[in-house]
Short mmCIF file of C-alpha atoms in Angstrom, two decimals:
data_model
loop_
_atom_site.label_atom_id
_atom_site.label_comp_id
_atom_site.label_asym_id
_atom_site.label_seq_id
_atom_site.Cartn_x
_atom_site.Cartn_y
_atom_site.Cartn_z
CA MET A 1 165.23 44.96 -24.20
CA ASN A 2 165.01 47.50 -27.03
CA THR A 3 161.88 49.36 -28.15
CA HIS A 4 161.39 47.29 -31.41
CA THR A 5 161.56 44.03 -29.33
CA PHE A 6 159.14 45.33 -26.71
CA LEU A 7 156.71 46.41 -29.50
CA LEU A 8 157.07 43.02 -31.21
CA ILE A 9 156.13 41.23 -27.98
CA ILE A 10 153.08 43.33 -27.44
CA HIS A 11 152.21 42.91 -31.15
CA ILE A 12 152.43 39.07 -31.03
CA ILE A 13 150.31 38.88 -27.85
CA ALA A 14 147.62 41.35 -29.27
CA GLY A 15 147.61 39.57 -32.60
CA SER A 16 147.19 36.20 -31.04
CA PHE A 17 144.45 37.46 -28.95
CA CYS A 18 142.70 38.90 -31.95
CA LEU A 19 142.94 35.68 -33.84
CA LEU A 20 141.38 33.83 -30.83
CA ALA A 21 138.67 36.52 -30.16
CA GLY A 22 137.80 36.70 -33.90
CA ALA A 23 137.32 33.09 -34.22
CA ILE A 24 135.27 32.81 -31.02
CA ASN A 25 133.09 35.72 -32.18
CA PHE A 26 132.44 34.24 -35.63
CA SER A 27 131.14 31.08 -33.85
CA VAL A 28 128.93 32.60 -31.14
CA LYS A 29 125.29 33.80 -31.52
CA LYS A 30 125.21 37.35 -32.80
CA GLU A 31 123.38 39.33 -30.08
CA LYS A 32 124.24 41.74 -27.38
CA GLY A 33 126.18 40.31 -24.56
CA TYR A 34 128.89 37.75 -25.23
CA HIS A 35 129.28 38.67 -28.97
CA THR A 36 129.49 42.39 -28.11
CA ARG A 37 131.90 42.00 -25.23
CA ILE A 38 134.30 39.93 -27.34
CA GLY A 39 133.97 42.38 -30.15
CA GLU A 40 134.98 45.24 -27.78
CA TRP A 41 138.11 43.30 -26.73
CA TYR A 42 138.80 42.38 -30.38
CA HIS A 43 138.77 46.03 -31.13
CA ILE A 44 141.08 46.92 -28.29
CA GLY A 45 143.57 44.13 -29.32
CA TYR A 46 143.42 45.24 -33.06
CA PHE A 47 144.16 48.78 -31.86
CA LEU A 48 147.26 47.54 -30.12
CA VAL A 49 148.27 45.54 -33.25
CA PHE A 50 147.86 48.82 -35.22
CA LEU A 51 149.92 50.89 -32.80
CA THR A 52 152.79 48.29 -32.56
CA SER A 53 152.81 47.83 -36.33
CA VAL A 54 153.07 51.44 -36.93
CA GLY A 55 155.85 51.81 -34.25
CA MET A 56 157.85 48.92 -35.65
CA ALA A 57 157.56 50.30 -39.17
CA ILE A 58 158.74 53.65 -38.09
CA ILE A 59 161.68 52.32 -36.08
CA ASN A 60 162.74 50.08 -39.05
CA TRP A 61 161.29 52.05 -42.04
CA SER A 62 163.67 50.84 -44.72
CA GLU A 63 162.69 47.07 -44.16
CA SER A 64 159.24 47.45 -42.73
CA ALA A 65 157.50 50.41 -44.40
CA TYR A 66 154.96 48.00 -45.86
CA LEU A 67 153.74 47.39 -42.18
CA PHE A 68 152.65 50.89 -41.81
CA TYR A 69 150.38 50.64 -44.99
CA ILE A 70 149.04 47.28 -44.01
CA ALA A 71 148.41 48.42 -40.36
CA ILE A 72 146.50 51.53 -41.61
CA PHE A 73 144.36 49.42 -44.10
CA SER A 74 143.67 46.56 -41.72
CA TYR A 75 142.81 48.59 -38.73
CA GLY A 76 140.77 50.81 -40.94
CA LEU A 77 138.54 47.88 -41.66
CA ALA A 78 138.26 46.97 -37.96
CA LEU A 79 137.45 50.66 -37.00
CA PHE A 80 134.91 50.80 -39.84
CA GLY A 81 133.15 47.66 -38.75
CA TYR A 82 133.22 48.69 -35.17
CA LEU A 83 131.93 52.18 -35.72
CA ALA A 84 129.24 50.94 -38.14
CA ARG A 85 127.58 49.10 -35.19
CA LYS A 86 128.46 51.70 -32.46
CA ILE A 87 126.92 54.53 -34.54
CA SER A 88 124.25 52.31 -36.18
CA TRP A 89 124.64 53.86 -39.67
CA ARG A 90 121.95 53.02 -42.22
CA GLY A 91 122.81 49.46 -43.36
CA TRP A 92 125.27 49.08 -40.48
CA LEU A 93 125.03 45.30 -40.35
CA SER A 94 126.67 44.62 -43.80
CA MET A 95 129.25 47.40 -43.04
CA HIS A 96 129.97 45.82 -39.63
CA ILE A 97 130.27 42.24 -40.99
CA GLY A 98 132.50 43.43 -43.88
CA GLY A 99 134.68 45.49 -41.79
CA MET A 100 135.20 43.06 -39.02
CA ALA A 101 135.61 40.04 -41.27
CA GLY A 102 137.94 42.10 -43.50
CA SER A 103 140.16 43.00 -40.54
CA TYR A 104 140.27 39.30 -39.60
CA ILE A 105 141.46 38.41 -43.11
CA GLY A 106 144.11 41.04 -42.61
CA ILE A 107 145.35 39.47 -39.34
CA ILE A 108 145.26 35.97 -40.91
CA THR A 109 147.21 37.23 -43.87
CA ALA A 110 149.90 38.72 -41.56
CA VAL A 111 150.35 35.51 -39.68
CA LEU A 112 150.67 33.57 -42.85
CA VAL A 113 153.10 35.91 -44.47
CA VAL A 114 155.27 36.38 -41.47
CA ASN A 115 155.30 32.72 -40.23
CA GLY A 116 154.30 30.75 -43.35
CA ALA A 117 157.86 29.51 -43.94
CA ALA A 118 157.90 27.79 -40.51
CA ILE A 119 154.58 26.12 -40.73
CA PRO A 120 154.53 22.60 -42.31
CA LEU A 121 152.47 22.31 -45.52
CA ILE A 122 151.91 26.18 -45.52
CA ASN A 123 155.77 26.46 -46.28
CA GLN A 124 154.97 24.61 -49.59
CA ILE A 125 152.64 27.59 -50.79
CA PRO A 126 154.44 30.21 -52.76
CA SER A 127 154.92 33.31 -50.53
CA LEU A 128 153.05 35.59 -53.04
CA LEU A 129 150.00 33.34 -52.86
CA LEU A 130 149.99 33.61 -49.00
CA TRP A 131 149.52 37.36 -49.49
CA PHE A 132 146.32 36.69 -51.44
CA MET A 133 144.83 33.42 -50.40
CA PRO A 134 143.04 34.60 -47.22
CA THR A 135 141.32 37.43 -49.17
CA ILE A 136 140.41 34.95 -52.08
CA ILE A 137 138.90 32.53 -49.63
CA GLY A 138 137.40 35.09 -47.19
CA THR A 139 135.77 37.59 -49.47
CA PRO A 140 133.07 35.18 -50.90
CA ILE A 141 132.44 34.04 -47.35
CA ILE A 142 131.93 37.71 -46.31
CA PHE A 143 129.48 38.23 -49.03
CA MET A 144 127.57 35.00 -48.27
CA VAL A 145 127.33 35.90 -44.62
CA GLY A 146 126.40 39.46 -45.31
CA LYS A 147 123.59 38.31 -47.69
CA ARG A 148 122.35 35.79 -45.05
CA TYR A 149 122.11 38.39 -42.36
CA SER A 150 120.74 41.11 -44.60
CA THR A 151 117.81 38.73 -45.45
CA HIS A 152 117.21 38.02 -41.78
CA THR A 153 116.89 41.82 -40.92
CA LYS A 154 114.44 42.69 -43.59
#
């Protein structure tokens, strides 16, 4: 097994884990304990997604350079959301929600773009739209959730 294949396997496992962990964490009560533990694991998984993306991009730069930039941006959102809570910056909650949900949009986008052609019904959507659809749908949701939680904490 070559290095790229090894990285791809780890990438798929970590990315699948992040999809599951993110979905679970969006649906559980937001308090220390279960939500926090899942969030820690989500961050570790996303870090692995980031590392493997960068590694695969470097190995196959001419065809996969875009992975490098997407990985930096998406993991940057995850790290921002994670650190906002860990450090408890002023206004940390909206930064945490935006960063974590934004990183989740990134991973959903990656799955759709890479696998969309093989998914029935999704394969009928133009590929350019697959790049933007999660952001178009997810951004208003982030704002609504952020607003809901910001009014609860005041």
